[in-house]
Amino acid sequence: MSPMEQGVALLGAGRFHEAHQQFAEALRLQPLAAEPRVGLSQACEGMGDALTAAAWLSDACRVAPERAQLWMLQADLLLRHKQYVQALVPYAQLYAHQARDRATLLHYGFCLEQVGELEGAVARYREAIAQEPGFMEAHVDLAGVLWRLEDFEGALAHARTAVQLAPQHPYAVRVLGSVLFNLNRVPEAEAELRRALELLPGFSLAEVDLAFTLLLAGRLDEGWPMYALRWRDTDRLARPPFFREELEWKGRALQPLRGKRVAVYAEQGLGDVIQFIRYASLLQQDGATVYAVIQPELAAIVEGSLEGVEVIHPNRQVEVDCHAALLDLPMHYGTALATIPASVPYLRTPGDKVEGWRVRLAPWDGKFKVGLAWSGSRRQVNNNNRAFRLSELAPLIDMAGVQCFSLQKGDAGGFTDIVPATEALPDFTREWTDFTDSAAMLANLDLVITVDTAVAHLAGAMGLPAWVMLGPNADWRWLLEGEDSPWYPTLRLFRRAHGEPRAAQVARVARALQERLGH
């Protein structure tokens, strides 16, 4: 029996280390052959070394690039291990090799979706459906992408088709509920999401969508406990390294805090931390010593604002009596719309920094100073709907008597589609070292106009006037309707309806600004 044959037999028996030795010997005997490389890859994966397994398959593809089956093996391996960026290479090769069966197209589209290439994902899903109109999984995935590109009606059509094809399939029913949620059709969304959970109890995606649906409707007492189930979705959310289940705070009734050390920890974005760090004061009122395990760039403003709160770097070991996720605190405090702790400001910045930025912006004294932010994180799932192209804000930038300043700290990619003259939109964000700088600059503006991003939360937490331009499927924290926010008394919300052009929304903001100027 040849080393190659012995390797295959050992692999089938689950004896991966011995199989690896035989495949290595086969490669020595046949240094240009692809098969020993495939065998080495399979043995490495069996031993739990997916990285080396992928490298061996990549090498197999290098020595025999004409063999589509090798690219398929590499694509499958990378997809199994959620290496979506890397998987795009073999999927692109398969596509070039005309390997365009429905499953390959679906998986190629899925990888494109995961890395944010939404238009490419849509194209692959549509090709799969063109091959087989009854391909339920492709309708599900296409529905899940189209709403992110503001094609809500298209998403609804494909979600309904998926349910027609598989009425009892929980993934089809859940995507219909998700699309209805993004259309603000709350009762219908709730019904479908509850049905998905009946079909598949513990279905994490449906649980989180249902939580968002209840919170969006203002049914906070029902929404918080459902949202607490988000931790079941370990693919999308992970506890911090110091997490110990027995130390997670169980709430005021079961675990009084007087004399206890509590660590509250960030789990999501900067805006979430800014919004929910307000609960640290409630923990202190209950007698706890509070530590905050949050992003380093927020440390100075939190410690400078919340007396007694010490910020701990996320990688540092935490020695406390209990810990709690920031977004679980509203549940533990029984927060309803009428009891939101909305006293502002609860974040402040040092007076010397405020004075420094007053001097920095003094050349524009006499004009109405407006800060603009037009995009949140491009990785955020709903950013395409909430962001604006900078060119669309020209009516604000060009308004007489107004001086706009950029507050766009993160890379907005294609949303920064123009480069205004420096004097039209000065950009000092490179001078921000942390949130005390951005806060100090905001404190010297007359108004902040922003999309739903951390800037909105910072202005609200500081009690500053800010206008927030919301997408048609606004985040749950802004609720379904109204121009005000129960979380931030100084914010004014400008909502965009489904199908309403962004230009119309900006025109409403511009009219309000003219009124503010007394024009």
Coordinates of C-alpha atoms in Angstrom, one line a residue:
M1 CA 0.0 0.0 0.0
S2 CA 1.4 3.4 -1.0
P3 CA 1.9 6.2 1.5
M4 CA -1.1 8.0 -0.1
E5 CA -3.3 5.0 0.2
Q6 CA -2.2 4.5 3.8
G7 CA -2.9 8.1 4.6
V8 CA -6.5 7.9 3.2
A9 CA -7.1 4.7 5.3
L10 CA -5.8 6.3 8.5
L11 CA -7.8 9.5 7.8
G12 CA -11.0 7.4 7.5
A13 CA -10.1 5.8 10.8
G14 CA -9.7 9.2 12.5
R15 CA -6.0 8.7 13.1
F16 CA -5.1 12.1 11.9
H17 CA -1.5 12.4 13.2
E18 CA -0.5 9.1 11.5
A19 CA -2.3 10.1 8.4
H20 CA -0.4 13.4 8.3
Q21 CA 2.9 11.4 8.4
Q22 CA 1.8 9.3 5.5
F23 CA 0.6 12.3 3.4
A24 CA 3.9 14.1 4.1
E25 CA 5.8 11.0 2.8
A26 CA 3.5 10.9 -0.3
L27 CA 4.3 14.6 -0.9
R28 CA 8.1 13.9 -0.7
L29 CA 7.6 11.2 -3.3
Q30 CA 5.3 13.4 -5.5
P31 CA 6.3 17.0 -4.8
L32 CA 4.2 18.4 -7.7
A33 CA 1.0 16.4 -6.9
A34 CA -2.1 18.0 -5.5
E35 CA -3.5 14.9 -3.7
P36 CA -0.9 14.7 -0.9
R37 CA -1.6 18.4 -0.2
V38 CA -5.3 17.7 0.0
G39 CA -4.6 14.8 2.4
L40 CA -2.4 17.0 4.6
S41 CA -5.1 19.6 4.7
Q42 CA -7.7 17.1 5.8
A43 CA -5.4 15.6 8.4
C44 CA -4.6 19.1 9.8
E45 CA -8.3 20.0 10.0
G46 CA -8.9 16.7 11.8
M47 CA -6.2 17.7 14.3
G48 CA -8.0 21.1 14.8
D49 CA -5.5 23.2 12.8
A50 CA -7.8 24.9 10.3
L51 CA -5.2 27.6 9.5
T52 CA -2.7 25.1 8.3
A53 CA -5.4 23.1 6.6
A54 CA -6.4 26.1 4.5
A55 CA -2.7 26.8 3.6
W56 CA -2.3 23.2 2.3
L57 CA -5.4 23.6 0.2
S58 CA -4.2 26.9 -1.1
D59 CA -1.0 25.2 -2.1
A60 CA -2.9 22.4 -3.8
C61 CA -4.8 25.1 -5.9
R62 CA -1.4 26.7 -6.7
V63 CA 0.0 23.5 -8.2
A64 CA -3.3 22.6 -10.1
P65 CA -5.2 25.8 -10.6
E66 CA -7.2 24.3 -13.4
R67 CA -9.0 21.8 -11.1
A68 CA -12.2 23.4 -9.9
Q69 CA -12.7 20.6 -7.3
L70 CA -9.6 21.9 -5.4
W71 CA -11.1 25.4 -5.3
M72 CA -14.3 23.9 -4.1
L73 CA -12.6 22.1 -1.2
Q74 CA -10.8 25.3 -0.2
A75 CA -14.0 27.3 -0.4
D76 CA -15.9 24.8 1.7
L77 CA -13.2 24.6 4.4
L78 CA -13.0 28.4 4.7
L79 CA -16.8 28.7 4.8
R80 CA -17.0 26.1 7.6
H81 CA -14.6 28.0 9.7
K82 CA -16.2 31.4 9.0
Q83 CA -13.2 32.8 7.2
Y84 CA -15.3 34.8 4.8
V85 CA -12.8 37.2 3.5
Q86 CA -10.4 34.4 2.6
A87 CA -13.2 32.3 1.1
L88 CA -13.9 35.0 -1.5
V89 CA -10.7 33.9 -3.4
P90 CA -11.7 30.3 -4.1
Y91 CA -15.3 31.3 -4.8
A92 CA -14.2 33.9 -7.3
Q93 CA -12.1 31.2 -9.0
L94 CA -15.0 28.8 -9.0
Y95 CA -17.1 31.5 -10.6
A96 CA -14.4 32.0 -13.2
H97 CA -14.3 28.2 -13.8
Q98 CA -18.1 28.4 -14.6
A99 CA -18.8 26.4 -11.4
R100 CA -22.1 28.1 -10.8
D101 CA -24.4 25.5 -9.3
R102 CA -27.0 26.9 -7.0
A103 CA -25.2 25.9 -3.7
T104 CA -21.9 27.5 -4.8
L105 CA -23.7 30.7 -5.8
L106 CA -25.6 30.8 -2.5
H107 CA -22.4 30.3 -0.5
Y108 CA -20.5 32.8 -2.6
G109 CA -23.3 35.3 -2.0
F110 CA -23.2 34.6 1.7
C111 CA -19.5 35.3 2.0
L112 CA -19.9 38.5 0.0
E113 CA -22.7 39.5 2.4
Q114 CA -20.6 38.8 5.5
V115 CA -17.8 41.1 4.3
G116 CA -20.2 43.9 3.4
E117 CA -20.2 43.5 -0.4
L118 CA -24.0 43.6 -0.5
E119 CA -24.5 44.4 -4.2
G120 CA -22.3 41.4 -5.1
A121 CA -24.2 39.2 -2.7
V122 CA -27.5 40.2 -4.3
A123 CA -26.2 39.4 -7.7
R124 CA -25.2 35.9 -6.7
Y125 CA -28.4 35.2 -4.9
R126 CA -30.4 36.3 -7.9
E127 CA -28.4 34.0 -10.1
A128 CA -29.1 31.1 -7.8
I129 CA -32.9 31.9 -7.9
A130 CA -32.7 32.2 -11.7
Q131 CA -31.4 28.7 -11.8
E132 CA -34.0 27.4 -9.4
P133 CA -37.0 29.7 -8.7
G134 CA -38.0 27.5 -5.8
F135 CA -34.7 27.8 -4.0
M136 CA -36.0 28.7 -0.6
E137 CA -32.7 29.4 1.1
A138 CA -31.7 31.9 -1.6
H139 CA -35.0 33.8 -1.2
V140 CA -34.3 33.9 2.6
D141 CA -30.7 35.2 2.1
L142 CA -31.8 37.7 -0.6
A143 CA -34.6 39.1 1.6
G144 CA -32.0 39.5 4.4
V145 CA -29.8 41.7 2.2
L146 CA -32.3 43.7 0.2
W147 CA -33.6 45.7 3.2
R148 CA -30.1 46.7 4.0
L149 CA -29.9 48.3 0.6
E150 CA -33.2 50.2 1.2
D151 CA -35.2 47.8 -1.0
F152 CA -37.7 47.0 1.7
E153 CA -40.5 46.0 -0.7
G154 CA -38.2 43.7 -2.6
A155 CA -37.1 42.1 0.7
L156 CA -40.7 41.6 1.6
A157 CA -41.5 40.0 -1.7
H158 CA -38.7 37.4 -1.4
A159 CA -39.5 36.8 2.3
R160 CA -43.1 36.0 1.4
T161 CA -41.9 33.7 -1.4
A162 CA -39.7 31.9 1.1
V163 CA -42.6 31.3 3.4
Q164 CA -44.8 30.2 0.6
L165 CA -42.2 27.6 -0.4
A166 CA -41.6 26.4 3.2
P167 CA -44.5 27.6 5.5
Q168 CA -43.0 25.7 8.5
H169 CA -39.4 26.6 8.0
P170 CA -38.3 28.7 11.0
Y171 CA -35.6 30.6 9.0
A172 CA -38.1 31.6 6.3
V173 CA -40.7 32.7 8.9
R174 CA -38.0 34.6 10.9
V175 CA -36.8 36.5 7.8
L176 CA -40.4 37.5 7.1
G177 CA -40.7 38.8 10.6
S178 CA -37.4 40.6 10.3
V179 CA -38.4 42.4 7.1
L180 CA -41.8 43.4 8.6
F181 CA -39.9 44.8 11.6
N182 CA -37.7 46.9 9.3
L183 CA -40.9 48.2 7.6
N184 CA -42.1 49.2 11.1
R185 CA -45.1 46.9 10.8
V186 CA -44.7 45.8 14.4
P187 CA -47.9 43.7 15.0
E188 CA -47.2 41.6 11.9
A189 CA -43.5 41.3 12.7
E190 CA -44.2 40.2 16.3
A191 CA -46.6 37.5 15.0
E192 CA -44.2 36.0 12.5
L193 CA -41.3 36.1 15.0
R194 CA -43.3 34.4 17.7
R195 CA -44.3 31.7 15.1
A196 CA -40.6 31.2 14.2
L197 CA -39.9 30.6 17.9
E198 CA -42.8 28.1 18.1
L199 CA -41.2 26.3 15.2
L200 CA -37.7 26.4 16.6
P201 CA -37.6 27.2 20.3
G202 CA -34.4 29.0 21.3
F203 CA -33.8 30.3 17.8
S204 CA -31.4 33.1 18.7
L205 CA -31.9 35.3 15.6
A206 CA -35.7 35.3 16.1
E207 CA -35.3 36.0 19.8
V208 CA -33.2 39.1 19.2
D209 CA -35.5 40.4 16.4
L210 CA -38.5 39.9 18.7
A211 CA -36.7 41.8 21.4
F212 CA -36.0 44.7 19.1
T213 CA -39.6 44.6 17.9
L214 CA -41.0 44.9 21.5
L215 CA -38.5 47.7 22.4
L216 CA -39.3 49.6 19.2
A217 CA -42.9 49.5 20.2
G218 CA -42.1 51.0 23.6
R219 CA -43.0 47.7 25.4
L220 CA -39.8 47.9 27.4
D221 CA -40.9 45.6 30.2
E222 CA -41.4 42.8 27.7
G223 CA -38.4 43.7 25.5
W224 CA -35.6 43.7 28.1
P225 CA -36.0 40.1 29.2
M226 CA -36.2 38.9 25.6
Y227 CA -33.1 41.0 24.7
A228 CA -31.2 39.3 27.6
L229 CA -31.5 36.1 25.6
R230 CA -29.1 37.6 23.0
W231 CA -26.2 35.9 24.7
R232 CA -27.3 32.6 23.3
D233 CA -26.1 33.8 19.9
T234 CA -22.5 33.0 20.4
D235 CA -21.6 33.5 16.7
R236 CA -22.4 37.2 17.0
L237 CA -21.9 38.1 20.6
A238 CA -19.2 37.0 23.1
R239 CA -18.8 37.6 26.8
P240 CA -15.6 39.3 27.9
P241 CA -12.6 37.1 28.8
F242 CA -13.1 37.7 32.6
F243 CA -16.8 36.5 32.4
R244 CA -17.8 33.9 35.0
E245 CA -21.4 32.8 34.9
E246 CA -21.7 32.7 38.7
L247 CA -20.6 36.3 39.0
E248 CA -23.1 37.8 36.5
W249 CA -25.4 40.1 38.5
K250 CA -28.9 38.7 39.0
G251 CA -30.6 42.0 39.8
R252 CA -31.5 44.1 42.8
A253 CA -34.1 41.7 44.2
L254 CA -31.8 38.7 44.3
Q255 CA -28.5 40.4 44.8
P256 CA -28.3 43.6 46.8
L257 CA -25.3 45.7 45.9
R258 CA -24.4 47.6 49.1
G259 CA -20.7 47.2 49.8
K260 CA -20.2 45.2 46.6
R261 CA -17.8 45.8 43.7
V262 CA -19.5 45.7 40.3
A263 CA -17.9 45.7 36.9
V264 CA -20.2 46.9 34.0
Y265 CA -18.8 45.9 30.6
A266 CA -19.2 47.1 27.0
E267 CA -20.5 44.5 24.6
Q268 CA -21.2 46.6 21.5
G269 CA -20.5 50.0 20.0
L270 CA -19.3 53.3 21.5
G271 CA -22.8 54.8 21.2
D272 CA -24.3 51.9 23.3
V273 CA -21.7 52.6 26.0
I274 CA -22.4 56.3 26.1
Q275 CA -26.2 55.6 26.3
F276 CA -26.1 53.0 29.0
I277 CA -23.2 54.2 31.2
R278 CA -25.8 56.4 32.9
Y279 CA -26.8 53.3 34.9
A280 CA -23.5 53.4 36.7
S281 CA -24.9 56.2 38.9
L282 CA -27.9 54.0 39.8
L283 CA -25.6 51.2 40.8
Q284 CA -23.7 53.7 43.0
Q285 CA -26.9 54.8 44.6
D286 CA -27.5 51.2 45.5
G287 CA -24.2 51.2 47.4
A288 CA -21.9 49.6 44.8
T289 CA -18.4 50.5 43.8
V290 CA -18.5 50.6 40.1
Y291 CA -15.8 49.7 37.6
A292 CA -16.4 50.1 33.8
V293 CA -14.8 47.8 31.3
I294 CA -15.2 49.9 28.2
Q295 CA -13.3 51.1 25.1
P296 CA -10.1 53.0 26.1
E297 CA -11.1 56.1 24.1
L298 CA -14.1 56.6 26.5
A299 CA -12.1 56.2 29.7
A300 CA -11.2 59.8 30.3
I301 CA -14.7 61.2 29.8
V302 CA -16.3 58.5 31.9
E303 CA -13.9 58.8 34.8
G304 CA -14.0 62.6 34.6
S305 CA -17.8 62.7 34.6
L306 CA -18.9 59.9 36.9
E307 CA -17.2 60.4 40.2
G308 CA -16.0 57.1 41.7
V309 CA -16.2 55.1 38.5
E310 CA -12.9 53.5 37.6
V311 CA -12.4 52.4 34.0
I312 CA -10.6 49.1 33.4
H313 CA -9.0 48.2 30.1
P314 CA -10.8 45.3 28.5
N315 CA -7.7 43.1 28.5
R316 CA -7.1 43.5 32.2
Q317 CA -8.2 40.9 34.8
V318 CA -11.2 42.1 36.8
E319 CA -11.4 41.3 40.6
V320 CA -15.0 42.1 41.6
D321 CA -17.9 40.7 43.5
C322 CA -20.2 40.6 40.4
H323 CA -20.3 42.0 36.9
A324 CA -23.1 43.0 34.4
A325 CA -23.5 43.8 30.7
L326 CA -24.3 47.4 30.2
L327 CA -27.4 46.7 28.1
D328 CA -28.8 44.3 30.7
L329 CA -28.9 47.1 33.3
P330 CA -32.3 48.6 32.1
M331 CA -33.8 45.1 32.7
H332 CA -32.4 44.9 36.1
Y333 CA -33.8 48.4 37.0
G334 CA -37.2 47.7 35.5
T335 CA -36.8 50.6 33.0
A336 CA -40.1 51.6 31.3
L337 CA -40.6 54.6 29.1
A338 CA -41.8 56.7 32.1
T339 CA -38.8 55.7 34.2
I340 CA -35.9 56.1 31.9
P341 CA -33.1 57.8 33.9
A342 CA -32.9 60.8 31.5
S343 CA -31.2 63.5 33.6
V344 CA -28.6 65.2 31.5
P345 CA -25.8 66.1 31.4
Y346 CA -24.2 62.9 32.8
L347 CA -21.1 63.2 30.7
R348 CA -18.8 66.3 30.8
T349 CA -15.4 67.3 29.6
P350 CA -12.7 69.3 31.3
G351 CA -13.1 73.0 31.3
D352 CA -9.6 73.7 30.0
K353 CA -10.3 71.5 27.0
V354 CA -13.6 73.4 26.4
E355 CA -11.7 76.7 26.5
G356 CA -9.0 75.4 24.2
W357 CA -11.6 74.5 21.6
R358 CA -13.4 77.8 22.1
V359 CA -10.1 79.5 21.1
R360 CA -9.7 77.0 18.2
L361 CA -13.1 77.9 16.8
A362 CA -13.0 81.6 17.5
P363 CA -12.2 82.6 13.9
W364 CA -15.8 81.6 13.1
D365 CA -17.4 83.6 15.9
G366 CA -20.4 85.5 14.5
K367 CA -21.6 82.5 12.5
F368 CA -23.9 79.8 13.7
K369 CA -21.6 76.8 14.2
V370 CA -23.0 73.4 13.2
G371 CA -21.2 70.1 13.5
L372 CA -22.1 67.4 10.9
A373 CA -21.7 63.6 11.0
W374 CA -23.0 61.7 8.0
S375 CA -22.1 58.1 8.5
G376 CA -21.8 55.6 11.4
S377 CA -19.6 52.5 11.3
R378 CA -19.6 50.9 7.9
R379 CA -19.7 47.5 9.6
Q380 CA -23.0 48.3 11.3
V381 CA -25.7 46.3 9.6
N382 CA -28.1 49.2 9.0
N383 CA -25.6 51.8 8.0
N384 CA -26.6 52.0 4.3
N385 CA -30.0 53.1 5.4
R386 CA -29.0 55.6 8.1
A387 CA -26.0 57.2 6.4
F388 CA -26.0 60.1 4.0
R389 CA -23.7 61.0 1.1
L390 CA -21.9 64.2 2.1
S391 CA -23.1 65.8 -1.2
E392 CA -26.7 65.4 0.0
L393 CA -25.9 67.7 2.9
A394 CA -25.0 70.6 0.6
P395 CA -28.1 72.7 1.6
L396 CA -26.8 72.8 5.1
I397 CA -23.1 73.3 4.3
D398 CA -23.9 76.1 1.9
M399 CA -26.5 77.9 4.1
A400 CA -25.8 81.6 4.6
G401 CA -24.9 82.5 8.1
V402 CA -23.9 78.9 9.0
Q403 CA -20.4 77.5 9.4
C404 CA -20.4 73.7 9.3
F405 CA -17.6 71.6 10.8
S406 CA -17.0 67.9 10.2
L407 CA -17.6 65.6 13.1
Q408 CA -17.0 62.5 10.9
K409 CA -14.2 60.7 12.7
G410 CA -14.6 57.2 11.2
D411 CA -14.0 56.3 7.6
A412 CA -17.2 56.9 5.8
G413 CA -16.0 55.3 2.6
G414 CA -18.2 56.2 -0.4
F415 CA -20.5 58.3 1.7
T416 CA -17.8 60.9 1.7
D417 CA -18.4 61.4 -2.0
I418 CA -17.2 65.0 -2.3
V419 CA -14.3 66.9 -0.8
P420 CA -15.6 70.4 0.2
A421 CA -13.3 73.3 0.4
T422 CA -11.5 73.5 3.7
E423 CA -13.3 76.8 4.6
A424 CA -16.7 75.2 3.8
L425 CA -16.3 72.2 6.1
P426 CA -13.2 72.5 8.4
D427 CA -12.2 69.1 9.8
F428 CA -10.5 69.0 13.2
T429 CA -11.2 65.4 14.0
R430 CA -7.6 64.4 13.5
E431 CA -6.9 66.5 16.6
W432 CA -9.2 64.4 18.8
T433 CA -7.2 62.0 21.0
D434 CA -10.2 60.7 22.9
F435 CA -13.8 61.6 23.6
T436 CA -12.9 64.5 25.9
D437 CA -11.6 66.3 22.8
S438 CA -14.7 65.5 20.7
A439 CA -16.9 66.5 23.6
A440 CA -15.1 69.8 24.1
M441 CA -15.5 70.6 20.5
L442 CA -19.2 69.8 20.6
A443 CA -19.6 72.0 23.6
N444 CA -18.4 75.0 21.5
L445 CA -20.9 74.4 18.7
D446 CA -24.4 75.9 18.5
L447 CA -25.9 72.7 17.1
V448 CA -25.0 69.2 16.1
I449 CA -26.7 67.6 13.1
T450 CA -25.9 63.9 12.7
V451 CA -27.1 60.5 11.6
D452 CA -27.6 57.8 14.2
T453 CA -24.1 57.3 15.4
A454 CA -22.0 57.9 18.6
V455 CA -22.0 61.6 18.0
A456 CA -25.7 61.7 18.6
H457 CA -25.3 59.8 21.9
L458 CA -22.4 62.0 23.0
A459 CA -24.4 65.3 22.4
G460 CA -27.4 63.8 24.1
A461 CA -25.4 62.6 27.1
M462 CA -23.9 66.1 27.4
G463 CA -27.3 67.8 27.2
L464 CA -26.3 69.6 24.0
P465 CA -28.8 70.6 21.3
A466 CA -28.6 68.0 18.5
W467 CA -30.7 67.0 15.5
V468 CA -30.7 63.4 14.5
M469 CA -31.6 62.3 11.0
L470 CA -33.0 58.8 11.2
G471 CA -33.4 56.2 8.5
P472 CA -36.8 54.8 7.7
N473 CA -36.1 51.7 9.9
A474 CA -34.8 53.6 12.8
D475 CA -33.1 51.8 15.7
W476 CA -35.3 50.6 18.5
R477 CA -34.0 53.2 20.9
W478 CA -35.6 56.0 18.9
L479 CA -39.0 54.3 19.0
L480 CA -41.6 54.3 16.2
E481 CA -42.6 58.0 16.1
G482 CA -42.1 61.4 17.6
E483 CA -39.6 64.1 17.3
D484 CA -38.2 63.7 20.8
S485 CA -36.3 61.0 22.7
P486 CA -37.1 59.8 26.2
W487 CA -33.4 58.9 26.6
Y488 CA -32.0 62.4 25.6
P489 CA -34.2 65.5 26.3
T490 CA -32.1 67.8 24.1
L491 CA -32.3 65.8 20.9
R492 CA -34.7 66.4 18.1
L493 CA -35.4 63.6 15.7
F494 CA -36.0 64.0 11.9
R495 CA -37.5 60.8 10.6
R496 CA -37.4 59.6 7.0
A497 CA -40.4 57.6 5.8
H498 CA -40.0 54.5 3.7
G499 CA -39.6 55.6 0.1
E500 CA -39.0 59.2 1.0
P501 CA -35.9 60.7 -0.7
R502 CA -33.0 61.8 1.4
A503 CA -33.3 65.2 -0.3
A504 CA -36.7 65.7 1.2
Q505 CA -35.5 64.8 4.7
V506 CA -32.5 67.2 4.3
A507 CA -34.9 69.9 3.1
R508 CA -37.0 69.6 6.2
V509 CA -33.8 69.9 8.3
A510 CA -32.7 72.9 6.3
R511 CA -36.1 74.6 6.8
A512 CA -35.8 74.0 10.6
L513 CA -32.3 75.5 10.6
Q514 CA -33.5 78.6 8.7
E515 CA -36.2 79.0 11.3
R516 CA -33.6 78.6 14.1
L517 CA -31.6 81.4 12.5
G518 CA -34.7 83.5 12.3
H519 CA -34.8 83.7 8.5

